[in-house]
Tab-separated table of C-alpha atoms in Angstrom:
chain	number	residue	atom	x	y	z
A	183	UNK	CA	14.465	7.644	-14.119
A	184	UNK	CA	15.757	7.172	-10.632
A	185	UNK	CA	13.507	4.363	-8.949
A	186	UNK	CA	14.036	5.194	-5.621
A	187	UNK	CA	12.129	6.945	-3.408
A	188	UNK	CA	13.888	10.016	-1.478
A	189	UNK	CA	14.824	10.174	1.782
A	190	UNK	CA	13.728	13.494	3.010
A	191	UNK	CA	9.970	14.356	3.260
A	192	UNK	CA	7.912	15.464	0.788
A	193	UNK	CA	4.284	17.698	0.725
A	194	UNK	CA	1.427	17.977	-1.378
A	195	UNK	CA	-1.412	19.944	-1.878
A	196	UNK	CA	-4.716	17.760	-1.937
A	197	UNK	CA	-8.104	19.251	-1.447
A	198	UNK	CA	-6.808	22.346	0.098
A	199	UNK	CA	-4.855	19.913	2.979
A	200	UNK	CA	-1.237	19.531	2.690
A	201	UNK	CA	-0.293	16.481	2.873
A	202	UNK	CA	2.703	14.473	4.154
A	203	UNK	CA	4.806	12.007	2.967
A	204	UNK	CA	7.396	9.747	3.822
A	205	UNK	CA	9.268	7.063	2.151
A	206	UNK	CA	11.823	4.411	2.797
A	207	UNK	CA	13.599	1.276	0.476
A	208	UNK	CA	13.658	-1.866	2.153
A	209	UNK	CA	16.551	-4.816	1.562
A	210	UNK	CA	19.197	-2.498	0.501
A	211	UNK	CA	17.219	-2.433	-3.184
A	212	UNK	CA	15.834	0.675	-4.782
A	213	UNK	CA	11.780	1.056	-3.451
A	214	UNK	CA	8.899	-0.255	-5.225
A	215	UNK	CA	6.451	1.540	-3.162
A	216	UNK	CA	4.812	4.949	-4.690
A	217	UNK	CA	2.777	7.931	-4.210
A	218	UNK	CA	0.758	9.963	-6.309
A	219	UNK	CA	-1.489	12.380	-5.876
A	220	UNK	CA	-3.919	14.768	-7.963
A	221	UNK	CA	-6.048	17.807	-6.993
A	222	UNK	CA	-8.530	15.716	-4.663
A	223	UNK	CA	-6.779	11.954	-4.395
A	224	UNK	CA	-4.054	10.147	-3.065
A	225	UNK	CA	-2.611	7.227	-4.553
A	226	UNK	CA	-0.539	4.811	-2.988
A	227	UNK	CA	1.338	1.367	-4.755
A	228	UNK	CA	3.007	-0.811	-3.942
A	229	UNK	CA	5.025	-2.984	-6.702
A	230	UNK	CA	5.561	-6.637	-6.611
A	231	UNK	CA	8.749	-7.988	-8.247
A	232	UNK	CA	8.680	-10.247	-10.451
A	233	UNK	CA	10.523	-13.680	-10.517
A	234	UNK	CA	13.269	-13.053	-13.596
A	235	UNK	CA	14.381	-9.471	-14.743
A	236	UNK	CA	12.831	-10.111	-18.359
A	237	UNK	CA	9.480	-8.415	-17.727
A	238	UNK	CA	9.513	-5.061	-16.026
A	239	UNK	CA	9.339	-5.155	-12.442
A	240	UNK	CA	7.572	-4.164	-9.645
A	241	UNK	CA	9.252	-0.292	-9.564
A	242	UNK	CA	8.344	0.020	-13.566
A	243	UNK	CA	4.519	-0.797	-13.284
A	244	UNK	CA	3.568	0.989	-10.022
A	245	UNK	CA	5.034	4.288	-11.744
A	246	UNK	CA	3.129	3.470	-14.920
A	247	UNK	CA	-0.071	2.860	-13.125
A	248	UNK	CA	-0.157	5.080	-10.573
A	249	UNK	CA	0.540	7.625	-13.425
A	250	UNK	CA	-2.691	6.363	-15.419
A	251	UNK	CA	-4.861	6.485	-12.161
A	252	UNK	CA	-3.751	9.898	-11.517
A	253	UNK	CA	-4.450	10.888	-15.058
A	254	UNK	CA	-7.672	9.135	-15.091
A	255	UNK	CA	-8.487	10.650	-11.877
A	256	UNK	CA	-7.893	14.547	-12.915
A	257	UNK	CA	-9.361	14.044	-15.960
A	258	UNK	CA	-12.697	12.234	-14.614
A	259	UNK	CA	-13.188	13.406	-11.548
A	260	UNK	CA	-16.771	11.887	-10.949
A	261	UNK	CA	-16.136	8.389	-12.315
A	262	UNK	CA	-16.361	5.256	-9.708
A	263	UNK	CA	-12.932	4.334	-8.330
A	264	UNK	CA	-13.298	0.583	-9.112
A	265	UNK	CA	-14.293	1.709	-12.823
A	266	UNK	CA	-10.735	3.906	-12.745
A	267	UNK	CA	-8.991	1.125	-11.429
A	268	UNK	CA	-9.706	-1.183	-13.961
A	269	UNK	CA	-9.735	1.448	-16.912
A	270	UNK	CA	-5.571	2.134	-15.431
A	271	UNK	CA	-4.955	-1.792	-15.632
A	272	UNK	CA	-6.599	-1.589	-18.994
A	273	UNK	CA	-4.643	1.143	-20.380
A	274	UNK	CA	-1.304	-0.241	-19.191
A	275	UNK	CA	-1.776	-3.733	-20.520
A	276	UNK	CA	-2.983	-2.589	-23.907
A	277	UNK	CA	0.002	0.066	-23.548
A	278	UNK	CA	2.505	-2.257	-23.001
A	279	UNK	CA	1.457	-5.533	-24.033
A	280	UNK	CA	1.355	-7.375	-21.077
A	281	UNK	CA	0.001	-10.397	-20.144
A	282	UNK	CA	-2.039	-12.099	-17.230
A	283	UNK	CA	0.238	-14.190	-15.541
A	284	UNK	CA	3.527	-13.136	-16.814
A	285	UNK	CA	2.808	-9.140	-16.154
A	286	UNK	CA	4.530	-7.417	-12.791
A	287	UNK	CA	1.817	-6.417	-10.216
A	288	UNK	CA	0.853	-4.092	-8.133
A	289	UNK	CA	-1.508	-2.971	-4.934
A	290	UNK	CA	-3.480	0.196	-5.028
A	291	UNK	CA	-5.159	1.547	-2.583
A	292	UNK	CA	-6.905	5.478	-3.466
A	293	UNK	CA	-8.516	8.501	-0.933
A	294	UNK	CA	-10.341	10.731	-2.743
A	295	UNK	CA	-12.572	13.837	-1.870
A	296	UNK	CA	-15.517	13.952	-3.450
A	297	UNK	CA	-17.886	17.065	-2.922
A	298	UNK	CA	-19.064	16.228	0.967
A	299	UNK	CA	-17.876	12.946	1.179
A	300	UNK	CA	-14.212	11.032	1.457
A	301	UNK	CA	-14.120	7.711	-0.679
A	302	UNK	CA	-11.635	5.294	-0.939
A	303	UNK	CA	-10.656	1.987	-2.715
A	304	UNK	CA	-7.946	-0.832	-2.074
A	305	UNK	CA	-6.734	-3.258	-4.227
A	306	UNK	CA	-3.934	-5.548	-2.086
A	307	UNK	CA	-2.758	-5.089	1.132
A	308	UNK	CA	-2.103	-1.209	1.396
A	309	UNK	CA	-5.080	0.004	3.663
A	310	UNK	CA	-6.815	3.475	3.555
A	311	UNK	CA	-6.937	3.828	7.651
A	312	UNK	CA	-9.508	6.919	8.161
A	313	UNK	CA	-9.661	8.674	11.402
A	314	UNK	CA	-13.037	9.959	12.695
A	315	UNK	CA	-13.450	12.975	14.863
A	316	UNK	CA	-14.452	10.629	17.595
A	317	UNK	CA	-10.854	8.649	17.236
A	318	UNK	CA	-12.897	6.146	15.628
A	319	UNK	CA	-10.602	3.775	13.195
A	320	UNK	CA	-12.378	3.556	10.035
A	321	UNK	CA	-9.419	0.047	8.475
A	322	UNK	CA	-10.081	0.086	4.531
A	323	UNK	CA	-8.226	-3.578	3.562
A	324	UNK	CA	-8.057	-5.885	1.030
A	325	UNK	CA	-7.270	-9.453	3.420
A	326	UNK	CA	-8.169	-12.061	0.612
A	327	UNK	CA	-4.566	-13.369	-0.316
A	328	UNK	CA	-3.470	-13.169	3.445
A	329	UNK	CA	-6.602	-15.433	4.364
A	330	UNK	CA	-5.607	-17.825	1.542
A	331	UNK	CA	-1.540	-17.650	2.451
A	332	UNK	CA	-2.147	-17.518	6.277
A	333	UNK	CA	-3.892	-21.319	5.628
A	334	UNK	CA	-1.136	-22.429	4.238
A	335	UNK	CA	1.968	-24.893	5.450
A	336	UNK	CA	4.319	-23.213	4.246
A	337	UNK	CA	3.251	-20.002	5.737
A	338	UNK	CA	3.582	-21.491	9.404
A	339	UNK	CA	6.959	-23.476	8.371
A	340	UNK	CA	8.337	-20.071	8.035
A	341	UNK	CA	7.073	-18.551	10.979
A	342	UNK	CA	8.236	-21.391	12.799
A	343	UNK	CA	11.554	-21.397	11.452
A	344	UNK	CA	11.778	-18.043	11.996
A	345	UNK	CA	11.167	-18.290	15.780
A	346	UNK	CA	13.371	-21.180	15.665
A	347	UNK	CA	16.391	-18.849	15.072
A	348	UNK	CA	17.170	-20.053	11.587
A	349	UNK	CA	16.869	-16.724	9.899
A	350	UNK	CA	16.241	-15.542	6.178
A	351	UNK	CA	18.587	-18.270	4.666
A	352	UNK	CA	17.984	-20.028	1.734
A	353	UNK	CA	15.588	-22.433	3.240
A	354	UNK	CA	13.268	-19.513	3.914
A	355	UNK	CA	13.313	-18.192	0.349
A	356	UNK	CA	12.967	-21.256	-1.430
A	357	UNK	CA	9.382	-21.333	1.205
A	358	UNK	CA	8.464	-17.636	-0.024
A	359	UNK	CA	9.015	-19.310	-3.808
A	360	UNK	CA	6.540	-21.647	-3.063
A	361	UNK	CA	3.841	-19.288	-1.806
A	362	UNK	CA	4.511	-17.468	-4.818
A	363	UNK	CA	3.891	-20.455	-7.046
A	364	UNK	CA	0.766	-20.443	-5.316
A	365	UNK	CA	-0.100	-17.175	-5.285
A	366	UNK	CA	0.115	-17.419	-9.161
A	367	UNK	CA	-2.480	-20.189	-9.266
A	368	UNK	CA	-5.012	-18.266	-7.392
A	369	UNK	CA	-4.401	-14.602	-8.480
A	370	UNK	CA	-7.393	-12.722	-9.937
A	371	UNK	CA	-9.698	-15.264	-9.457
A	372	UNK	CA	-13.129	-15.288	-7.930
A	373	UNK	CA	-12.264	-18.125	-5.527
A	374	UNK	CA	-8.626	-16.497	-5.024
A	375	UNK	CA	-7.503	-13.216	-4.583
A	376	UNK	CA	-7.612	-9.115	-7.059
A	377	UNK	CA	-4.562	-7.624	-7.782
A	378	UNK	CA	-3.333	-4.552	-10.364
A	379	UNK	CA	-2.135	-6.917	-13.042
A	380	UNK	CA	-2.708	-7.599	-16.324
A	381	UNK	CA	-6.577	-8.288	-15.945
A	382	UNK	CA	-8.908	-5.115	-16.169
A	383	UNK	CA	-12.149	-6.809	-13.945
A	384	UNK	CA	-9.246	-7.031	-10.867
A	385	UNK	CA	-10.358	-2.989	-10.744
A	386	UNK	CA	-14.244	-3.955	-10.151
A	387	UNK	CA	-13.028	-6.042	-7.149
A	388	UNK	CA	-11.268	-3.227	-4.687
A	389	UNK	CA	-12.829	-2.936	-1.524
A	390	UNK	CA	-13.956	0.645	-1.136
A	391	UNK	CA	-15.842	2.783	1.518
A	392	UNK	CA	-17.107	6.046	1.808
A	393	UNK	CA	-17.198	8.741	5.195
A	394	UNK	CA	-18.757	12.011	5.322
A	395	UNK	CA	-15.718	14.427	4.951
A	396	UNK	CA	-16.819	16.487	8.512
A	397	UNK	CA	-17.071	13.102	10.514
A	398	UNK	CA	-13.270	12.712	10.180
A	399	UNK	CA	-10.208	14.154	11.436
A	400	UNK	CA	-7.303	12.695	9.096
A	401	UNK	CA	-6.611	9.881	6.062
A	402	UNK	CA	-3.354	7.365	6.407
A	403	UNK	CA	-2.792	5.197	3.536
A	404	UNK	CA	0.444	2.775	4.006
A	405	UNK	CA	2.356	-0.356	2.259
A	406	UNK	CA	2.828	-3.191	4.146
A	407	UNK	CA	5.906	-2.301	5.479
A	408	UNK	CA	4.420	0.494	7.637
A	409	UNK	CA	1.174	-2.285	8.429
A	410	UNK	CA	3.418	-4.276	9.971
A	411	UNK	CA	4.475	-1.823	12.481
A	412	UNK	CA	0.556	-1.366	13.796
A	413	UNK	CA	-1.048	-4.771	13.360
A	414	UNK	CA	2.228	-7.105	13.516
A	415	UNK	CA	4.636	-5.396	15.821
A	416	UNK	CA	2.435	-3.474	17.705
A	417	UNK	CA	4.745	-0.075	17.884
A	418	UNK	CA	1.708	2.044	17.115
A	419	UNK	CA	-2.317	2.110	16.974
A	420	UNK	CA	-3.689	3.891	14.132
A	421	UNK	CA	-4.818	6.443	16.159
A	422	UNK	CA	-1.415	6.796	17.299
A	423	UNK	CA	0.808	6.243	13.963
A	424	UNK	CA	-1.856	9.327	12.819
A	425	UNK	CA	-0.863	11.433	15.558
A	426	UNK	CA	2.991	10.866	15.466
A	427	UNK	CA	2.221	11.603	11.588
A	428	UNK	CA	1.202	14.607	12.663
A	429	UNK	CA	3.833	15.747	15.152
A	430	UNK	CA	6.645	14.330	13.591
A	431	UNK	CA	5.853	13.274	10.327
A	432	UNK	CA	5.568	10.329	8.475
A	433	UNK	CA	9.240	9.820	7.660
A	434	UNK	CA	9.920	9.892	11.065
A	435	UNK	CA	7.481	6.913	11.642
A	436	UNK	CA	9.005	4.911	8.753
A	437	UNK	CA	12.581	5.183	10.382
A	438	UNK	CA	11.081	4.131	13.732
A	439	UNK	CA	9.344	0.978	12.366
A	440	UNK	CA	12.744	0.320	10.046
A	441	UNK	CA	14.699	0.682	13.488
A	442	UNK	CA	12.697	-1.838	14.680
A	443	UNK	CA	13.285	-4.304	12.248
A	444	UNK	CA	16.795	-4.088	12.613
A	445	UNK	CA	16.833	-4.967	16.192
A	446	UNK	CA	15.467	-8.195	15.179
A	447	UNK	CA	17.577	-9.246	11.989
A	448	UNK	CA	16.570	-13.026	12.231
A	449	UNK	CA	12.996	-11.971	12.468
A	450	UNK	CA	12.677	-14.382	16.241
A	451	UNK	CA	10.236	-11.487	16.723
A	452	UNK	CA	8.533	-10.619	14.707
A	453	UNK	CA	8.337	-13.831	11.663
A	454	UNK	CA	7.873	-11.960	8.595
A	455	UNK	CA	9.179	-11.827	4.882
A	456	UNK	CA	11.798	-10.264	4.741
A	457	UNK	CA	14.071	-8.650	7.049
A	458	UNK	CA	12.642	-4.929	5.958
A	459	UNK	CA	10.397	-4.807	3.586
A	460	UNK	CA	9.863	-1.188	1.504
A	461	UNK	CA	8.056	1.959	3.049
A	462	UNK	CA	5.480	4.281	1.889
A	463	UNK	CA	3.559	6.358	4.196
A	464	UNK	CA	0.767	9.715	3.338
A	465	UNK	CA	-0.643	11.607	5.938
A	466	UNK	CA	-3.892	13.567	4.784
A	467	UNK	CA	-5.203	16.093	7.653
A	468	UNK	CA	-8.573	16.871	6.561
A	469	UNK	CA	-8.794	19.582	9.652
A	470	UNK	CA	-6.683	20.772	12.184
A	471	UNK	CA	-6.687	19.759	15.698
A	472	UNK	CA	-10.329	20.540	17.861
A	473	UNK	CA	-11.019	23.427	14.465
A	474	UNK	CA	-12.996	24.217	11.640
A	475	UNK	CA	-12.448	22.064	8.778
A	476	UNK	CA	-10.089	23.191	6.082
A	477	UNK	CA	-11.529	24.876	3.212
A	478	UNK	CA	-11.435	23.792	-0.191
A	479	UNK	CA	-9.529	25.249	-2.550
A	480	UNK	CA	-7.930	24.545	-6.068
A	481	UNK	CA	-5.293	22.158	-6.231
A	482	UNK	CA	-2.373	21.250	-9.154
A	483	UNK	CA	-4.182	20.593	-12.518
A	484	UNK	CA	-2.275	17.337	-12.350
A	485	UNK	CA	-0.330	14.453	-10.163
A	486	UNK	CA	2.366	14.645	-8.860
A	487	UNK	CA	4.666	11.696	-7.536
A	488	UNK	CA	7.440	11.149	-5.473
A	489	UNK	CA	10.377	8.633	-6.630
């Protein structure tokens, strides 16, 4: 199976809205960002890599559990999306024998319709952003492990470095190592930070909201890498990543933000990870602009996702 992601736009029927989708790899690596979605959800993942190539990465467990949620998702339509969550985790672990600490990872972040009401769930740092009516920015995140990594030296050593003009050299990766070492000591803990892993309760943990479908106008949900460009670079507000979403699509807004990026390779800017991190941006109109709402009507019988 061909990990990554096209490079053209794709659609979806969900709820009786199409929605739109656009994708980009980051790094010159395939993507480990993914979308799913079923009849009435979205589902968007994105992968962490692992350390070594011995366990499946990043790319091989955000397929495999975004294709459980889905399934879990079509098949119990009513269930709680922190239960599906950590049923998914379940299922995968028992699947495929893997093990907390050792297993790849993932963040999952879910919009689903359900009868009069729009609920979502996040599990990492892909947000659900809803839009109300109003403009109102309704910001579903999960913030715990950037609180705990934000607090941490080596987090502003590489920021400073950064604006220092000493680049993504091997100075700078041996500091994202060390976050990751923490990271691992902290990671699905109470005191610490959730994550899709290896550990079922992680699902119980997702932040998750809940809007009357009428009181809003449109559901984003991104990775990181598309974040960045509202709350870190400042290229967009919400309300206007949704509208250019809507005018121009979101692969359109993933090239802009990558374009970005590439006018600031040493990242004196914009101090970040990596130079471009991987792309994954749905665009859910729930009605059209100042009309009625759309009208429900069947969707696919099952998910669909876009590699």
């Amino acid at each position: 199976m061909k990990n990554e992601p096209p490079s053209t736009p794709r659609t979806a029927l969900v709820s009786g809205s199409t929605v739109r989708i656009g994708e980009l790899a980051g790094n010159g690596r395939p993507s480990e960002d993914r979308v799913f979605t079923t009849a009435d959800a979205l589902i968007v993942l994105d992968g962490v890599s692992t350390v070594t190539d011995e366990t499946p990465r990043g790319a091989w467990y955000s397929d495999t559990l975004g294709a459980a949620i889905a399934e879990l998702l079509t098949r119990e339509a009513d269930t709680d999306l922190r239960q599906v969550l950590a049923s998914a985790i379940r299922a995968v672990a028992d699947a495929h024998g893997l093990v907390a600490g050792s297993s790849p990872a993932s963040t999952v972040a879910v919009a689903r319709r359900r009868a009069d009401r729009i609920e979502a769930a996040v599990l990492g740092d892909s947000p659900v952003v809803a839009i109300g009516r109003d403009g109102t920015v309704h910001a579903v995140r999960d913030d715990r492990l950037t609180r705990l990594v934000d607090a941490r030296p080596e987090a502003r050593e590489y920021r400073d470095r950064l604006r220092a003009g000493h680049g993504f050299g091997d100075r700078h990766r041996l500091i994202l190592q060390e976050l990751r070492d923490f990271q691992g000591k902290v990671v699905n803990r109470p005191d610490g930070y959730w994550i899709a892993e290896a550990v079922p309760e992680a699902g119980l943990h997702a932040i998750t909201a809940s809007w009357p479908s009428d009181d809003l106008a449109e559901v984003v949900i991104a990775t990181d890498g598309i974040t960045a460009g509202v709350e870190e670079y400042e290229l967009y507000s919400w309300q206007e990543l949704a509208r250019a979403c809507r005018q121009d699509g979101p692969l359109a807004v993933a090239d802009a933000i990558a374009r970005a990026e590439r006018e600031d390779p040493d990242g004196q800017l914009w101090p970040r990870y990596k130079v471009s991190d991987d792309k994954a941006l749905a665009f859910w109109p729930l009605r059209e602009p100042d009309g009625p709402g759309l009208t429900k009507t069947a969707g696919p019988s099952g998910a669909e996702a876009y590699r």
